[in-house]
Short mmCIF file of C-alpha atoms in Angstrom, two decimals:
data_model
loop_
_atom_site.label_atom_id
_atom_site.label_comp_id
_atom_site.label_asym_id
_atom_site.label_seq_id
_atom_site.Cartn_x
_atom_site.Cartn_y
_atom_site.Cartn_z
CA UNK F 97 61.58 161.24 166.98
CA UNK F 98 58.97 164.32 167.28
CA UNK F 99 61.07 166.74 168.62
CA UNK F 100 57.73 169.07 168.62
CA UNK F 101 55.86 167.07 171.33
CA UNK F 102 59.04 166.51 173.77
CA UNK F 103 60.58 168.76 175.99
CA UNK F 104 63.99 169.43 175.46
CA UNK F 105 66.56 171.62 177.38
CA UNK F 106 69.16 174.04 176.09
CA UNK F 107 72.64 174.01 177.04
CA UNK F 108 71.86 176.87 179.39
CA UNK F 109 68.86 175.34 180.97
CA UNK F 110 70.72 171.91 181.36
CA UNK F 111 73.97 173.36 183.04
CA UNK F 112 71.63 175.33 185.48
CA UNK F 113 69.85 171.92 186.36
CA UNK F 114 72.92 170.13 186.77
CA UNK F 115 74.81 173.10 188.61
CA UNK F 116 77.85 173.42 186.33
CA UNK F 117 78.79 175.82 183.59
CA UNK F 118 77.99 175.18 180.01
CA UNK F 119 82.04 174.87 179.22
CA UNK F 120 81.60 171.62 181.00
CA UNK F 121 78.97 170.17 179.00
CA UNK F 122 80.87 171.20 175.70
CA UNK F 123 83.79 169.40 177.00
CA UNK F 124 81.84 166.36 177.92
CA UNK F 125 80.42 166.53 174.32
CA UNK F 126 83.97 167.02 172.66
CA UNK F 127 85.24 163.88 174.51
CA UNK F 128 82.18 162.19 173.79
CA UNK F 129 81.42 161.55 177.46
CA UNK F 130 77.82 162.83 177.35
CA UNK F 131 76.53 164.56 174.19
CA UNK F 132 73.16 166.27 173.34
CA UNK F 133 70.29 164.42 172.09
CA UNK F 134 70.45 166.64 169.30
CA UNK F 135 71.89 169.65 167.33
CA UNK F 136 69.26 171.99 165.32
CA UNK F 137 70.51 173.41 161.92
CA UNK F 138 72.25 176.06 163.85
CA UNK F 139 73.98 174.35 165.83
CA UNK F 140 72.18 174.97 169.29
CA UNK F 141 72.57 171.87 171.59
CA UNK F 142 69.54 170.27 173.24
CA UNK F 143 69.31 167.80 176.33
CA UNK F 144 66.63 165.40 177.36
CA UNK F 145 65.23 165.43 180.97
CA UNK F 146 66.51 162.04 181.32
CA UNK F 147 70.18 162.56 180.69
CA UNK F 148 70.15 164.52 184.09
CA UNK F 149 70.60 161.24 185.68
CA UNK F 150 73.24 160.23 183.38
CA UNK F 151 75.30 163.40 184.61
CA UNK F 152 74.68 163.17 188.17
CA UNK F 153 76.15 159.59 187.69
CA UNK F 154 79.40 160.95 186.06
CA UNK F 155 79.56 163.31 188.73
CA UNK F 156 79.56 160.75 191.13
CA UNK F 157 82.06 158.71 189.81
CA UNK F 158 84.11 161.64 189.16
CA UNK F 159 84.06 162.66 193.08
CA UNK F 160 84.96 158.84 193.74
CA UNK F 161 88.08 159.09 192.02
CA UNK F 162 87.37 157.64 188.65
CA UNK F 163 88.92 159.07 185.55
CA UNK F 164 87.09 160.68 182.73
CA UNK F 165 88.66 157.94 180.47
CA UNK F 166 87.04 155.25 182.64
CA UNK F 167 83.78 156.76 182.91
CA UNK F 168 83.65 157.36 179.07
CA UNK F 169 84.43 153.87 178.87
CA UNK F 170 81.33 152.69 180.54
CA UNK F 171 78.99 155.23 178.87
CA UNK F 172 80.01 153.93 175.30
CA UNK F 173 79.44 150.34 176.69
CA UNK F 174 76.27 150.70 178.96
CA UNK F 175 74.51 147.90 180.55
CA UNK F 176 72.16 146.85 183.77
CA UNK F 177 75.11 144.82 184.36
CA UNK F 178 77.83 146.73 184.10
CA UNK F 179 76.04 149.38 185.87
CA UNK F 180 75.49 146.81 189.10
CA UNK F 181 79.39 145.73 188.65
CA UNK F 182 80.43 149.23 189.16
CA UNK F 183 78.19 150.33 191.67
CA UNK F 184 79.25 147.17 193.68
CA UNK F 185 82.79 148.42 193.30
CA UNK F 186 82.38 151.84 193.95
CA UNK F 187 80.52 150.48 197.29
CA UNK F 188 83.24 148.73 198.03
CA UNK F 189 86.01 151.46 197.60
CA UNK F 190 83.83 153.81 200.01
CA UNK F 191 83.29 151.26 202.80
CA UNK F 192 87.36 150.74 202.72
CA UNK F 193 87.87 154.94 202.65
CA UNK F 194 85.03 155.29 205.27
CA UNK F 195 87.16 152.61 207.58
CA UNK F 196 90.43 154.74 206.96
CA UNK F 197 88.83 157.84 207.88
CA UNK F 198 87.39 156.37 210.73
CA UNK F 199 90.49 155.37 211.95
CA UNK F 200 92.39 158.23 211.14
CA UNK F 201 89.69 159.83 213.39
CA UNK F 202 90.44 157.70 216.18
CA UNK F 203 94.42 158.67 215.70
CA UNK F 204 93.54 162.23 216.02
CA UNK F 205 91.35 161.81 219.01
CA UNK F 206 93.87 159.73 220.86
CA UNK F 207 96.72 162.68 220.05
CA UNK F 208 94.09 165.38 221.34
CA UNK F 209 93.68 163.50 224.60
CA UNK F 210 97.20 162.92 225.12
CA UNK F 211 98.47 166.34 224.24
CA UNK F 212 95.69 168.00 226.93
CA UNK F 213 96.81 165.36 229.33
CA UNK F 214 100.24 166.30 228.78
CA UNK F 215 99.55 170.38 229.14
CA UNK F 216 98.47 169.36 233.19
CA UNK F 217 101.76 167.69 234.02
CA UNK F 218 104.30 168.68 236.43
CA UNK F 219 107.17 167.50 234.56
CA UNK F 220 109.38 168.32 237.77
CA UNK F 221 107.46 166.17 239.80
CA UNK F 222 108.24 162.54 240.06
CA UNK F 223 105.09 159.86 241.49
CA UNK F 224 104.39 156.58 242.55
CA UNK F 225 101.31 155.47 240.19
CA UNK F 226 99.44 152.13 239.82
CA UNK F 227 99.03 150.97 236.40
CA UNK F 228 96.42 149.03 235.12
CA UNK F 229 97.69 146.07 232.90
CA UNK F 230 98.53 147.18 229.43
CA UNK F 231 98.55 145.31 225.63
CA UNK F 232 101.62 146.60 223.91
CA UNK F 233 102.93 145.50 220.19
CA UNK F 234 106.39 145.15 220.36
CA UNK F 235 108.94 145.32 217.42
CA UNK F 236 111.71 142.73 216.92
CA UNK F 237 114.70 142.65 219.50
CA UNK F 238 116.63 145.62 219.40
CA UNK F 239 119.24 144.95 221.96
CA UNK F 240 122.90 144.80 221.41
CA UNK F 241 121.90 145.97 217.76
CA UNK F 242 124.28 148.42 215.85
CA UNK F 243 123.09 151.94 214.97
CA UNK F 244 122.22 150.97 211.23
CA UNK F 245 120.10 148.08 212.30
CA UNK F 246 118.60 150.00 215.09
CA UNK F 247 117.31 152.49 212.10
CA UNK F 248 115.92 149.54 210.18
CA UNK F 249 114.13 148.17 212.93
CA UNK F 250 112.46 151.06 213.60
CA UNK F 251 111.72 151.42 209.72
CA UNK F 252 110.29 147.90 209.99
CA UNK F 253 108.00 148.48 212.99
CA UNK F 254 106.40 152.07 211.33
CA UNK F 255 105.88 149.96 208.24
CA UNK F 256 104.16 146.82 210.56
CA UNK F 257 102.16 149.39 212.08
CA UNK F 258 100.88 150.73 208.88
CA UNK F 259 100.44 147.55 207.05
CA UNK F 260 98.51 145.88 209.80
CA UNK F 261 96.71 149.14 210.82
CA UNK F 262 97.87 148.78 214.34
CA UNK F 263 98.90 152.71 215.05
CA UNK F 264 96.73 153.84 217.76
CA UNK F 265 97.69 156.84 217.77
CA UNK F 266 99.82 156.73 221.21
CA UNK F 267 103.58 157.12 221.12
CA UNK F 268 105.90 154.48 219.82
CA UNK F 269 108.25 153.74 223.55
CA UNK F 270 111.33 151.85 224.28
CA UNK F 271 111.79 149.07 226.70
CA UNK F 272 114.68 148.31 228.73
CA UNK F 273 115.39 145.61 230.72
CA UNK F 274 116.52 145.51 234.11
CA UNK F 275 119.72 144.66 234.11
CA UNK F 276 120.71 147.50 231.48
CA UNK F 277 119.32 149.83 233.78
CA UNK F 278 121.30 149.37 236.90
CA UNK F 279 124.22 148.93 234.78
CA UNK F 280 123.78 152.91 233.50
CA UNK F 281 123.09 151.67 230.10
CA UNK F 282 119.71 153.66 229.48
CA UNK F 283 119.87 153.20 226.07
CA UNK F 284 120.54 149.46 225.58
CA UNK F 285 116.76 149.15 224.54
CA UNK F 286 115.22 145.77 224.27
CA UNK F 287 112.20 146.73 222.16
CA UNK F 288 110.03 149.38 220.25
CA UNK F 289 106.30 149.01 221.41
CA UNK F 290 103.14 151.01 221.12
CA UNK F 291 100.24 150.47 223.24
CA UNK F 292 96.98 148.77 221.94
CA UNK F 293 94.08 149.90 224.10
CA UNK F 294 91.76 147.35 221.77
CA UNK F 295 93.99 144.86 220.76
CA UNK F 296 92.76 142.69 217.55
CA UNK F 297 92.95 138.99 217.66
CA UNK F 298 95.88 137.32 215.59
CA UNK F 299 98.49 139.27 216.81
CA UNK F 300 100.99 138.19 219.41
CA UNK F 301 100.75 141.03 222.49
CA UNK F 302 103.56 141.95 225.03
CA UNK F 303 101.14 142.09 228.51
CA UNK F 304 102.71 144.44 230.56
CA UNK F 305 101.90 143.58 234.22
CA UNK F 306 99.39 145.80 236.33
CA UNK F 307 101.46 147.11 239.23
CA UNK F 308 103.05 150.19 240.73
CA UNK F 309 105.53 152.59 238.56
CA UNK F 310 107.66 155.05 239.54
CA UNK F 311 107.15 158.22 237.01
CA UNK F 312 109.36 160.85 236.14
CA UNK F 313 109.90 163.24 233.38
CA UNK F 314 113.29 163.91 231.71
CA UNK F 315 113.44 167.52 229.58
CA UNK F 316 115.98 167.39 227.13
CA UNK F 317 117.99 164.77 224.96
CA UNK F 318 118.89 161.25 225.77
CA UNK F 319 122.62 162.62 226.56
CA UNK F 320 121.71 163.97 229.86
CA UNK F 321 118.95 161.30 230.68
CA UNK F 322 121.10 159.84 233.38
CA UNK F 323 120.35 162.84 235.25
CA UNK F 324 116.79 161.92 235.43
CA UNK F 325 117.41 158.24 235.94
CA UNK F 326 119.70 159.56 239.08
CA UNK F 327 116.98 161.29 240.78
CA UNK F 328 114.36 158.45 240.04
CA UNK F 329 116.64 156.27 242.06
CA UNK F 330 117.21 158.61 244.55
CA UNK F 331 113.43 158.89 245.21
CA UNK F 332 113.37 154.81 244.85
CA UNK F 333 115.65 154.75 247.71
CA UNK F 334 113.69 156.95 249.93
CA UNK F 335 110.76 155.08 249.24
CA UNK F 336 112.40 151.76 250.00
CA UNK F 337 111.63 150.48 246.54
CA UNK F 338 113.39 148.04 244.37
CA UNK F 339 113.68 148.22 240.27
CA UNK F 340 111.08 145.53 238.55
CA UNK F 341 111.88 143.69 235.44
CA UNK F 342 111.07 146.63 232.66
CA UNK F 343 111.60 150.20 232.27
CA UNK F 344 109.37 151.86 229.56
CA UNK F 345 109.97 155.44 228.19
CA UNK F 346 107.85 157.40 225.67
CA UNK F 347 107.97 160.88 224.44
CA UNK F 348 105.34 163.32 225.62
CA UNK F 349 106.73 166.32 223.54
CA UNK F 350 109.13 165.81 220.47
CA UNK F 351 109.91 167.02 217.19
CA UNK F 352 106.10 167.48 216.37
CA UNK F 353 105.52 169.83 218.90
CA UNK F 354 108.90 171.10 219.99
CA UNK F 355 111.72 172.84 217.59
CA UNK F 356 114.62 172.41 220.11
CA UNK F 357 116.01 168.63 221.63
CA UNK F 358 116.38 170.74 224.48
CA UNK F 359 112.86 171.02 225.10
CA UNK F 360 111.70 167.24 224.47
CA UNK F 361 110.14 165.45 226.79
CA UNK F 362 110.59 161.74 227.83
CA UNK F 363 108.26 160.09 230.06
CA UNK F 364 110.05 157.45 232.17
CA UNK F 365 108.12 154.47 233.48
CA UNK F 366 110.14 152.37 236.30
CA UNK F 367 108.65 149.47 237.03
CA UNK F 368 109.11 148.91 241.27
CA UNK F 369 108.52 146.45 243.64
CA UNK F 370 108.95 146.21 247.72
CA UNK F 371 110.44 142.39 247.96
CA UNK F 372 114.20 143.39 247.45
CA UNK F 373 116.50 145.26 248.40
CA UNK F 374 117.61 147.96 246.09
CA UNK F 375 120.79 146.96 244.38
CA UNK F 376 123.89 149.07 243.73
CA UNK F 377 123.28 151.65 240.78
CA UNK F 378 126.63 151.98 238.12
CA UNK F 379 126.04 155.66 237.05
CA UNK F 380 129.31 155.90 234.76
CA UNK F 381 127.90 157.76 232.14
#
């Protein structure tokens, strides 16, 4: 090697080009990750220009979460084939991370939209609204489950949403059958659900039929929700409506945005129809 005719960089020069401090280069040399091309008789380190690219690759791999030990193993066994394999692997990891970030971005956008919409609502008003058909992903049946089983269903449902990437950012709601609501058994839910605006293929969904719904909002916890149901049924009678097959509940404000249960807000959506007389309602609760 003719060192006199080759341009070498001092540790300071190389560190400046790589935008790191000299201590980083000393450490890389110490662990055998990136060593200088040579050291002179005074112990000064010198690097070559083509080592800059190697440093940038090391830095890239670090940013992608690869440990220094794993990077070291590669640098000590370099080959074009090994480099290609490593780059293919890292590309796959980046694609996966990008998809995860995009999914989280959609979740956040949905939550922003829902919260902005909630800020415009009058929680004391009952309205008759027409809903389009909605696609829902359901939990397993929870009717007549014990408290312990109910907690287990919630846990399993959340795990499913995460594992199958079906969490859309919409709140997890509950469905109650008509017969339970008419008996005043408002907490005897049949299923948990989450809305799927863009349903994926290969999953079993529940299609909530389009139609008219009486919509009201309960402020407080579930212990006083029967009062809001009474108001809804009074409005139903006034409008000469009958209860349909299902009632849907979902939180508008919950523990995420409120500290006290008294300030929670639950949206109640009662499917209604004009075809049947309003049956007698039992409200012994």
